[in-house]
Coordinates of C-alpha atoms in Angstrom, one line a residue:
M299 CA 87.2 68.3 35.3
T300 CA 83.2 68.2 35.7
N301 CA 81.3 66.1 33.1
S302 CA 79.6 69.1 31.8
E303 CA 83.0 70.6 31.0
I304 CA 84.1 67.4 29.2
V305 CA 81.0 67.4 27.2
D306 CA 81.3 70.9 26.5
L307 CA 84.8 70.3 24.9
L308 CA 83.9 67.4 22.9
E309 CA 80.8 68.9 21.6
L310 CA 82.8 72.0 20.3
T311 CA 85.6 69.8 18.9
G312 CA 83.0 67.9 16.9
R313 CA 81.1 71.2 15.7
L314 CA 84.6 72.6 14.9
M315 CA 85.5 69.7 12.9
E316 CA 82.3 69.6 10.8
L317 CA 83.0 73.5 10.4
H318 CA 86.5 72.9 9.0
D319 CA 85.2 69.8 6.9
R320 CA 87.4 67.2 8.8
D321 CA 87.0 63.6 8.5
A322 CA 83.4 62.8 8.6
F323 CA 83.6 59.6 10.8
R324 CA 85.6 61.1 13.3
T325 CA 83.3 64.2 13.4
R326 CA 80.4 61.9 14.2
A327 CA 82.4 60.0 16.7
F328 CA 82.8 63.1 18.8
Q329 CA 79.3 64.5 18.2
T330 CA 77.7 61.1 19.1
A331 CA 80.0 60.8 22.4
A332 CA 78.8 64.1 23.5
F333 CA 75.3 63.5 22.9
N334 CA 75.4 60.3 25.0
L335 CA 77.6 61.5 27.6
D336 CA 75.6 64.4 28.2
K337 CA 73.0 62.1 29.9
S338 CA 75.9 60.0 31.9
T339 CA 75.8 60.0 35.7
A340 CA 79.5 58.5 35.8
D341 CA 82.2 60.6 37.1
L342 CA 83.9 60.7 33.6
S343 CA 87.2 62.4 34.9
N344 CA 88.0 59.3 37.2
L345 CA 87.1 56.6 34.5
S346 CA 90.2 54.8 32.9
A347 CA 90.0 54.4 28.9
D348 CA 88.9 51.0 29.4
E349 CA 86.0 52.0 31.6
L350 CA 85.0 54.8 29.2
V351 CA 84.6 52.4 26.3
K352 CA 81.8 50.6 28.1
L353 CA 79.8 54.0 27.9
P354 CA 77.2 54.2 25.1
G355 CA 78.7 56.2 22.0
V356 CA 82.4 56.1 23.3
G357 CA 85.1 54.2 21.1
K358 CA 88.7 53.7 21.8
A359 CA 89.6 57.0 20.1
V360 CA 87.3 59.6 22.2
A361 CA 88.1 57.5 25.2
G362 CA 91.8 58.5 24.8
K363 CA 90.6 62.2 24.4
I364 CA 88.4 62.1 27.5
R365 CA 91.6 61.0 29.3
E366 CA 93.4 63.6 28.0
I367 CA 91.1 66.4 28.7
A368 CA 90.8 65.0 32.4
E369 CA 94.5 64.9 33.0
T370 CA 95.6 68.1 31.2
G371 CA 92.4 70.2 31.4
H372 CA 92.3 70.6 27.4
L373 CA 92.5 69.0 24.3
A374 CA 95.2 69.6 21.8
E375 CA 93.3 68.7 18.9
L376 CA 90.6 71.2 19.9
D377 CA 93.3 73.8 20.4
A378 CA 94.5 73.7 16.9
L379 CA 91.0 73.8 15.6
L380 CA 90.3 77.1 17.6
A381 CA 93.6 78.4 16.2
E382 CA 92.3 78.1 12.8
T383 CA 88.9 79.6 13.5
P384 CA 88.2 83.5 14.1
S385 CA 86.7 84.1 17.4
G386 CA 84.0 85.8 15.5
V387 CA 82.7 82.9 14.0
L388 CA 82.6 81.1 17.3
D389 CA 80.4 83.8 18.2
M390 CA 77.9 83.0 15.2
F391 CA 77.2 79.8 16.8
R392 CA 75.0 81.7 19.4
I393 CA 72.8 82.9 16.7
K394 CA 69.7 80.6 17.1
G395 CA 68.9 78.9 13.7
L396 CA 72.4 79.1 12.2
G397 CA 74.0 75.4 12.2
V398 CA 77.3 74.5 11.4
K399 CA 76.6 74.4 7.7
K400 CA 75.2 77.7 7.5
V401 CA 77.9 79.4 9.6
R402 CA 80.4 77.8 7.5
T403 CA 78.8 79.0 4.3
L404 CA 78.5 82.4 5.5
W405 CA 82.1 82.6 6.4
Q406 CA 83.5 81.0 3.1
E407 CA 81.0 82.6 0.6
L408 CA 80.5 86.2 2.4
G409 CA 83.7 86.2 4.2
I410 CA 81.8 86.9 7.5
D411 CA 83.9 86.2 10.5
N412 CA 82.0 88.5 13.3
L413 CA 78.8 89.3 14.3
R414 CA 79.2 92.9 13.2
D415 CA 79.8 91.9 9.5
L416 CA 76.9 89.4 10.1
Q417 CA 74.6 92.3 10.9
L418 CA 75.7 94.5 8.1
A419 CA 75.1 91.5 5.3
G420 CA 71.8 91.0 6.8
E421 CA 71.0 94.8 6.7
N422 CA 72.4 95.0 2.9
G423 CA 70.2 91.9 1.7
Q424 CA 73.1 89.9 1.0
I425 CA 72.3 86.8 3.1
A426 CA 69.0 86.4 1.6
K427 CA 70.6 86.0 -2.0
I428 CA 72.7 82.9 -0.7
K429 CA 71.3 79.5 -1.7
G430 CA 69.6 77.9 1.2
F431 CA 68.9 80.9 2.9
G432 CA 66.2 83.4 1.8
A433 CA 64.6 86.6 3.3
N434 CA 62.8 84.7 6.0
T435 CA 66.1 83.3 7.6
Q436 CA 68.0 86.6 7.0
E437 CA 65.0 88.4 9.0
K438 CA 65.6 85.7 11.8
I439 CA 69.0 86.2 11.9
L440 CA 68.9 90.1 12.2
A441 CA 66.1 89.6 15.3
A442 CA 68.5 87.0 16.9
L443 CA 71.4 89.6 16.6
E444 CA 69.3 92.5 17.7
F445 CA 68.2 90.0 21.1
L446 CA 71.9 89.3 21.8
Q447 CA 72.8 92.8 21.8
E448 CA 70.2 93.6 24.1
Q449 CA 71.3 90.6 26.5
Q450 CA 75.0 91.7 26.2
G451 CA 76.9 91.8 29.8
K452 CA 74.0 90.0 31.6
V453 CA 73.9 86.7 33.4
R454 CA 71.2 84.7 34.5
M455 CA 69.8 84.8 38.1
D456 CA 71.7 81.4 39.0
K457 CA 74.9 82.5 37.6
A458 CA 74.7 85.9 39.2
A459 CA 74.3 84.1 42.5
M460 CA 77.2 82.0 42.2
I461 CA 79.5 84.9 41.3
A462 CA 78.1 87.2 44.2
N463 CA 78.6 83.8 46.7
M464 CA 82.3 83.3 45.3
L465 CA 83.3 86.9 45.9
R466 CA 81.7 87.3 49.2
D467 CA 83.6 84.2 50.3
E468 CA 86.8 85.7 49.3
L469 CA 85.8 89.1 50.4
V470 CA 85.2 88.0 54.0
K471 CA 88.5 86.8 54.3
H472 CA 89.6 90.7 54.4
F473 CA 86.7 92.6 55.9
E474 CA 84.4 92.4 58.8
R475 CA 81.3 92.4 57.0
V476 CA 80.1 91.9 53.4
E477 CA 76.7 91.8 51.9
I478 CA 75.2 90.9 48.5
S479 CA 73.0 93.8 47.3
G480 CA 71.4 95.2 44.4
Q481 CA 69.6 92.7 41.6
V482 CA 71.1 89.7 43.1
R483 CA 69.5 90.3 46.4
R484 CA 66.0 91.2 45.1
K485 CA 66.2 88.0 42.9
A486 CA 66.3 89.5 39.4
Q487 CA 66.1 87.1 36.7
E488 CA 68.7 88.5 34.6
V489 CA 71.2 90.6 36.2
D490 CA 73.7 93.4 34.4
A491 CA 75.8 94.2 37.8
V492 CA 76.6 91.8 40.5
Q493 CA 76.6 94.2 43.7
L494 CA 78.2 93.8 47.2
L495 CA 78.5 96.2 50.1
I496 CA 81.7 96.3 51.9
Q497 CA 82.1 97.5 55.4
T498 CA 85.1 99.6 56.1
S499 CA 86.2 102.9 58.0
D500 CA 89.4 103.1 55.7
P501 CA 88.3 103.3 51.9
I502 CA 91.9 103.7 51.0
S503 CA 93.4 100.6 52.5
A504 CA 90.1 98.7 51.5
M505 CA 90.9 99.7 47.7
Q506 CA 94.3 98.4 47.9
I507 CA 93.2 95.1 49.2
L508 CA 90.8 94.9 46.3
A509 CA 93.6 95.8 44.0
G510 CA 95.6 92.9 45.6
L511 CA 93.0 90.2 44.9
P512 CA 93.3 87.6 42.0
N513 CA 90.7 87.4 39.0
L514 CA 89.4 91.0 39.7
Q515 CA 90.0 93.2 37.1
Q516 CA 89.3 97.0 37.8
N517 CA 87.7 99.4 35.3
E518 CA 89.4 102.7 36.8
L519 CA 87.3 105.0 34.3
V520 CA 84.1 103.9 36.0
S521 CA 85.5 103.6 39.5
S522 CA 85.5 106.1 42.5
P523 CA 87.2 106.4 45.6
F524 CA 84.4 104.6 47.5
T525 CA 83.0 102.4 44.7
W526 CA 85.3 99.6 42.7
R527 CA 83.7 98.5 39.5
G528 CA 85.2 96.1 37.2
Q529 CA 84.7 92.3 36.3
L530 CA 85.7 88.9 37.8
Q531 CA 87.8 87.1 35.5
G532 CA 85.8 84.8 33.1
F533 CA 82.5 86.6 33.5
D534 CA 81.0 89.3 31.3
V535 CA 78.7 90.9 33.9
Q536 CA 80.0 94.1 35.7
V537 CA 80.9 93.8 39.5
E538 CA 80.3 96.8 41.8
L539 CA 81.8 96.9 45.4
L540 CA 80.6 99.7 47.4
L541 CA 82.3 100.8 50.4
Y542 CA 80.5 102.3 53.5
P543 CA 81.3 102.5 57.2
A544 CA 79.3 100.4 59.6
E545 CA 77.0 102.9 60.6
Q546 CA 75.5 103.4 57.0
L547 CA 75.7 99.9 55.9
D548 CA 72.4 98.8 56.7
R549 CA 70.5 101.7 55.3
Q550 CA 72.8 101.7 52.0
L551 CA 71.9 98.0 51.9
F552 CA 68.1 98.8 51.8
I553 CA 68.9 101.7 49.2
Q554 CA 71.1 99.5 46.6
T555 CA 68.7 96.5 46.9
A556 CA 65.5 98.4 45.8
A557 CA 65.0 99.5 42.2
D558 CA 64.7 103.2 41.4
P559 CA 60.8 103.1 40.7
H560 CA 60.2 101.4 44.2
L561 CA 62.5 104.1 46.1
Q562 CA 60.5 106.8 44.5
Q563 CA 57.2 105.9 46.2
V564 CA 55.9 108.3 48.4
G565 CA 54.2 107.4 51.7
N566 CA 51.9 109.1 54.1
G567 CA 54.3 111.4 55.7
G568 CA 55.0 113.2 52.1
F569 CA 58.3 111.8 51.6
S570 CA 59.6 109.0 49.1
L571 CA 61.3 105.8 50.5
L572 CA 64.6 106.9 49.1
Q573 CA 64.5 110.4 51.2
T574 CA 63.3 108.5 54.2
A575 CA 66.2 106.1 54.0
Q576 CA 68.9 109.0 53.4
T577 CA 67.3 111.0 56.6
N578 CA 69.5 110.8 59.8
V579 CA 68.2 108.6 62.5
N580 CA 69.5 107.6 66.0
V581 CA 72.5 105.8 64.6
A582 CA 73.1 104.2 67.9
A583 CA 69.7 103.0 68.3
E584 CA 69.7 101.4 64.7
A585 CA 73.1 99.9 65.3
E586 CA 71.3 97.5 67.9
L587 CA 68.8 96.3 65.2
E588 CA 68.7 93.5 63.0
L589 CA 68.8 94.3 59.1
E590 CA 65.3 93.4 58.7
E591 CA 64.1 95.8 61.7
V592 CA 66.2 98.7 60.2
E593 CA 64.4 97.9 56.7
K594 CA 60.9 97.9 58.6
S595 CA 61.6 101.2 60.4
I596 CA 62.4 102.8 57.4
Y597 CA 59.3 101.8 55.5
A598 CA 57.2 102.8 58.9
R599 CA 58.9 106.4 58.8
A600 CA 57.7 106.6 55.0
G601 CA 54.1 105.5 56.2
L602 CA 54.3 102.6 53.7
P603 CA 53.9 98.9 54.4
Y604 CA 57.1 96.6 54.5
I605 CA 58.0 94.8 51.3
V606 CA 60.4 91.9 51.1
P607 CA 63.3 92.3 49.2
E608 CA 62.4 89.9 46.2
M609 CA 59.3 92.6 45.6
R610 CA 61.2 95.8 45.5
E611 CA 60.6 96.7 42.1
D612 CA 58.3 99.5 41.6
D613 CA 54.7 100.1 43.1
F614 CA 53.4 96.8 42.0
A615 CA 54.1 95.6 45.4
F616 CA 52.6 98.1 47.3
R617 CA 49.0 97.6 45.5
W618 CA 49.4 93.9 46.3
A619 CA 50.1 94.7 50.0
R620 CA 46.5 96.3 50.1
S621 CA 44.8 92.9 50.2
H622 CA 47.8 90.6 51.2
R623 CA 50.4 90.0 54.1
N624 CA 54.2 89.0 53.6
D625 CA 53.5 85.8 55.4
E626 CA 51.2 84.7 52.7
L627 CA 54.0 84.5 50.3
V628 CA 55.2 80.8 49.2
T629 CA 58.3 79.7 50.4
W630 CA 60.4 76.4 50.0
E631 CA 59.2 75.2 52.8
D632 CA 55.5 75.5 51.7
L633 CA 56.3 73.0 48.8
R634 CA 55.0 69.4 49.3
G635 CA 56.0 67.9 45.9
T636 CA 57.2 68.3 42.4
L637 CA 55.4 67.6 39.2
H638 CA 57.5 68.4 36.0
N639 CA 60.6 66.3 35.8
H640 CA 62.5 63.9 33.5
S641 CA 64.3 60.3 33.8
T642 CA 66.2 58.0 32.1
W643 CA 63.0 57.1 30.2
S644 CA 63.6 60.2 28.1
D645 CA 66.4 62.6 28.2
G646 CA 67.0 62.6 32.3
K647 CA 70.2 61.5 33.8
Q648 CA 68.5 59.8 36.7
S649 CA 66.1 56.8 37.0
V650 CA 62.5 57.4 38.3
A651 CA 63.5 55.6 41.4
G652 CA 66.5 57.8 42.0
M653 CA 64.7 60.9 41.5
A654 CA 61.7 59.8 43.9
A655 CA 64.3 59.0 46.5
Y656 CA 66.1 62.3 46.3
C657 CA 62.5 64.1 46.7
R658 CA 62.0 62.1 49.9
E659 CA 65.3 63.3 51.3
L660 CA 64.2 66.9 50.5
G661 CA 61.2 66.2 52.6
L662 CA 58.7 66.2 49.8
T663 CA 55.8 63.8 49.8
Y664 CA 55.3 63.3 46.1
F665 CA 57.1 63.2 42.9
G666 CA 55.7 63.6 39.3
I667 CA 57.2 62.1 36.3
A668 CA 56.6 64.2 33.2
D669 CA 59.0 62.6 30.8
H670 CA 58.6 63.6 27.0
S671 CA 56.0 62.3 24.9
K672 CA 56.3 60.6 21.5
T673 CA 56.8 63.7 19.0
A674 CA 59.9 64.6 21.0
S675 CA 62.0 62.1 19.4
Y676 CA 65.2 64.2 19.8
A677 CA 64.5 63.7 23.7
N678 CA 63.7 60.1 23.5
G679 CA 60.2 60.7 23.8
L680 CA 57.7 57.7 24.9
D681 CA 55.7 56.0 22.4
S682 CA 52.6 54.3 23.8
D683 CA 54.3 51.0 24.6
R684 CA 56.9 52.6 26.9
V685 CA 54.6 54.5 28.5
R686 CA 52.7 51.4 29.7
Q687 CA 56.3 49.9 30.6
Q688 CA 57.1 53.0 32.7
Q689 CA 53.8 53.4 34.4
Q690 CA 53.9 49.8 35.4
E691 CA 57.7 50.5 37.0
I692 CA 55.8 53.4 38.8
D693 CA 53.1 51.0 40.2
Q694 CA 55.8 49.0 41.4
L695 CA 57.7 51.6 43.0
N696 CA 54.5 53.2 44.8
A697 CA 53.8 49.7 46.5
S698 CA 57.1 49.6 48.1
F699 CA 56.1 53.1 49.6
G700 CA 54.0 53.7 52.7
L701 CA 51.2 56.2 52.9
D702 CA 53.6 59.2 53.3
F703 CA 54.9 59.4 49.6
R704 CA 53.7 58.8 45.9
I705 CA 54.8 58.8 42.4
F706 CA 52.4 60.7 40.2
K707 CA 52.2 59.2 36.5
G708 CA 52.5 62.5 34.3
I709 CA 53.8 63.3 30.8
E710 CA 54.9 66.3 29.3
S711 CA 53.0 66.2 26.0
D712 CA 54.1 68.0 23.1
I713 CA 51.3 70.6 21.6
L714 CA 51.4 69.9 18.2
G715 CA 51.5 72.8 15.4
D716 CA 47.5 72.7 15.6
G717 CA 47.0 72.9 19.3
S718 CA 46.4 69.2 19.7
L719 CA 48.2 66.9 22.0
D720 CA 50.5 64.2 20.7
Y721 CA 48.6 61.0 22.2
D722 CA 45.0 59.8 21.6
D723 CA 42.8 60.0 24.6
A724 CA 42.9 56.5 25.5
I725 CA 46.6 56.9 26.2
L726 CA 46.1 60.3 27.9
A727 CA 43.5 59.0 30.1
T728 CA 46.2 56.6 31.7
F729 CA 48.0 59.4 33.3
D730 CA 47.5 61.2 36.8
Y731 CA 48.0 64.6 35.0
V732 CA 49.3 66.1 31.7
V733 CA 51.8 68.8 31.4
A734 CA 51.2 70.7 27.7
S735 CA 54.2 72.4 26.3
V736 CA 55.2 73.7 22.9
H737 CA 58.9 72.5 21.8
Q738 CA 58.8 72.8 18.0
T739 CA 58.1 75.3 15.5
L740 CA 58.5 78.1 17.9
T741 CA 58.5 80.9 15.2
M742 CA 54.9 82.0 15.4
S743 CA 52.8 85.2 15.3
L744 CA 51.0 86.3 18.4
E745 CA 47.7 85.2 17.0
K746 CA 49.1 81.8 15.7
A747 CA 50.8 80.9 19.1
T748 CA 47.9 82.1 21.4
T749 CA 45.6 80.2 19.1
R750 CA 47.8 77.0 19.3
L751 CA 47.7 77.3 23.1
L752 CA 44.0 78.0 23.8
K753 CA 43.5 74.8 21.9
A754 CA 45.8 72.8 24.1
I755 CA 44.1 74.5 27.0
E756 CA 40.6 73.3 26.0
N757 CA 42.0 69.6 25.9
P758 CA 40.0 68.3 28.8
Y759 CA 43.2 66.2 29.4
T760 CA 45.7 69.2 29.9
T761 CA 46.4 69.6 33.8
I762 CA 49.4 72.2 33.5
L763 CA 50.5 74.4 30.7
G764 CA 54.1 74.1 30.7
H765 CA 56.5 77.0 30.1
P766 CA 54.0 79.1 28.1
T767 CA 56.4 81.4 26.0
G768 CA 59.1 79.0 25.5
R769 CA 61.7 81.5 26.2
L770 CA 65.4 81.0 27.2
L771 CA 66.6 83.4 29.1
L772 CA 69.5 85.7 27.4
A773 CA 69.5 82.9 24.3
R774 CA 66.0 83.0 22.9
E775 CA 63.1 85.4 23.1
G776 CA 59.9 83.6 23.7
Y777 CA 57.2 83.5 21.0
P778 CA 54.7 86.2 21.7
I779 CA 51.1 85.4 23.2
D780 CA 48.1 87.2 24.5
H781 CA 48.7 86.7 28.0
R782 CA 45.2 87.6 29.5
A783 CA 43.7 85.4 26.9
I784 CA 45.8 82.5 27.9
I785 CA 45.0 83.2 31.5
D786 CA 41.4 83.6 31.2
A787 CA 41.4 80.3 29.2
C788 CA 43.1 78.7 31.9
A789 CA 40.7 79.9 34.5
E790 CA 37.8 78.9 32.4
H791 CA 39.1 75.3 31.9
Q792 CA 40.7 75.0 35.7
V793 CA 44.3 74.5 34.0
V794 CA 47.1 75.2 36.3
I795 CA 50.1 77.5 34.7
E796 CA 53.5 76.5 35.2
I797 CA 56.2 78.8 36.9
N798 CA 59.2 76.7 35.0
A799 CA 61.9 77.2 37.9
S800 CA 64.7 76.4 35.6
P801 CA 67.0 79.4 35.6
Y802 CA 67.3 79.2 31.9
R803 CA 63.3 79.6 31.5
L804 CA 61.6 81.1 34.5
D805 CA 58.5 81.0 32.2
I806 CA 55.7 82.3 32.7
D807 CA 57.0 85.7 33.6
W808 CA 56.5 86.9 36.9
R809 CA 54.6 90.2 35.9
W810 CA 51.7 87.9 35.1
I811 CA 51.5 86.1 38.4
E812 CA 49.2 88.5 40.0
Y813 CA 46.5 88.7 37.0
A814 CA 46.6 84.8 37.1
M815 CA 45.9 84.8 41.0
Q816 CA 43.2 87.4 40.2
Q817 CA 41.6 84.9 37.8
G818 CA 41.6 82.0 40.3
V819 CA 44.6 80.2 38.2
L820 CA 46.9 77.9 40.3
L821 CA 50.4 78.2 39.7
S822 CA 52.9 75.6 40.2
I823 CA 56.5 75.8 40.8
N824 CA 58.1 73.0 38.4
P825 CA 61.8 72.3 38.3
D826 CA 61.9 70.9 34.9
A827 CA 64.4 68.7 36.6
H828 CA 66.5 66.4 34.4
D829 CA 68.8 65.2 37.0
L830 CA 69.3 65.4 41.1
A831 CA 70.3 69.2 41.2
G832 CA 67.5 70.3 39.1
L833 CA 65.2 69.4 41.7
L834 CA 66.6 72.2 43.7
D835 CA 65.8 74.7 40.9
M836 CA 62.3 75.1 42.7
H837 CA 64.4 77.7 44.7
Y838 CA 64.6 80.1 41.6
G839 CA 61.0 79.4 41.1
V840 CA 60.0 80.1 44.8
A841 CA 62.1 83.6 44.1
V842 CA 60.2 84.7 41.2
G843 CA 57.1 83.3 42.7
R844 CA 57.5 85.9 45.7
K845 CA 58.7 88.5 43.3
G846 CA 55.0 88.3 41.5
G847 CA 53.4 88.0 44.7
L848 CA 52.4 84.2 44.8
T849 CA 50.8 83.0 47.6
R850 CA 51.0 79.6 49.3
D851 CA 47.2 79.0 48.7
M852 CA 47.5 79.8 44.9
T853 CA 50.7 77.4 44.5
F854 CA 49.4 74.0 43.1
N855 CA 52.5 72.1 44.3
A856 CA 51.8 73.4 47.9
L857 CA 48.8 71.0 48.3
T858 CA 49.7 68.2 50.6
L859 CA 49.6 64.5 49.3
A860 CA 46.4 63.9 49.9
E861 CA 44.9 67.1 48.4
M862 CA 46.8 66.6 45.4
S863 CA 45.5 62.8 45.1
D864 CA 42.2 64.1 45.3
Y865 CA 42.7 67.1 43.0
L866 CA 43.9 64.9 40.4
Q867 CA 41.4 62.1 41.1
K868 CA 38.4 64.4 40.8
R869 CA 39.6 66.1 37.7
R870 CA 39.8 62.6 36.0
E871 CA 36.2 61.7 37.3
R872 CA 35.3 65.3 35.6
I873 CA 36.9 64.0 32.4
R874 CA 35.0 60.6 32.5
A875 CA 31.7 62.0 33.2

């Protein structure tokens, strides 16, 4: 069992104990342990009970439960609680703004035990009549339900890639060639179908092989002799396995990767990309080419410029290609450092030194720490005294490095309700840079949200605007903002915009990257990392950056160490002038 799996089970146990009004002391014990262990870097499954009780927030009783989870893979007490809880009540916890107490009230007072009944109660005005709810809460619940329904059957980019790779690893044991295609190959941020192409000259035998594979559940109603559709056990997203002979696979991989609006683009020859790809060519000659050369030949025959897989969404890529080359697109290798990261000083799992050391292993030349600020008490945000202590630690670490690596002193400063940052100028002046982000009071009108961000952008200490809409993909819709006004203001005040590379966010949306570049706004691919693995999330940021046409020249953290040091120094000098 991984740490996250153990913590999830403890957290769910605490939540259900509260739902069923179990002993308050024991309930808090589970909740406290889950909260503290979420930050732990210890291998929980391999610790004895005596070792576990030495960890923050873990008592003897919970230590025993952790050992039970590690040894059996489940928790008997949780199993009993789940048996008492309708599955629809568990679904209600997915509604943003519905805590345990509100869910219990809805269940006990209105008898609501599923999302459908919850929606009907909201539409009938019953929720607003409950004490402690009101019309505003009812409206938020209905909006959250609508959002969840729209996201049903989808997974994030990271989970889609994981599923696709799991499937490919299994399928290559049985087939000569298997290729990941569709939305996963073009790096869609949300995926509703994980698609792979399988090379076979015998589709009947291939289907028999697929039928015998474990964990694959076919939906025969939507399948056909050449297309297997269904699901991988444990995942809600649809899986598509398409069967093609060798001579068709490359062309079909091109067709299946691109979105339909992209395929319908017509080139100089008067034919669409789709028509061109479907036209018979010299199969023998094509068989000698690498996949990229096959795809380039399709674009060339259509009279269109070659477009990389990530950008094959619509006609945007062709407009972009009028003034750019594919080799200008940012790559992982172009990144020289990382600027939005958290450590154990706030809510991260690794020390500043540990995060910096891993960055050096990755070949990066600078690491920017941007722990949470004082308003974020829920994330152990830093008050002014702890800011000074952290900065002293960074000075000591920097003294141990040579000239090829540096830790920059940053902060993720909360944008308060009125748009101000939550430190005074004297503290803000001590940082090398400031990431300004909204974390609280997320329910805002477009006018309120835009005004709030504009004031933060106007603050001379704001270096980077963090996750501009606050969205959580498939979980929480971002607050509405006037993107053009925000980007224009960033251009005026020379504020960098973050592409938050966490696959949970990917915010700013890739569709606004081109406009930002046109206005001269730099974009920073920031992982928002809370542990070592989180630093690798910059791969997702690179993917959506490329999708939006981001060039290395407009990528803030593609600056070299010397260039970044010079940029930040000159910015501080402008503030003091």
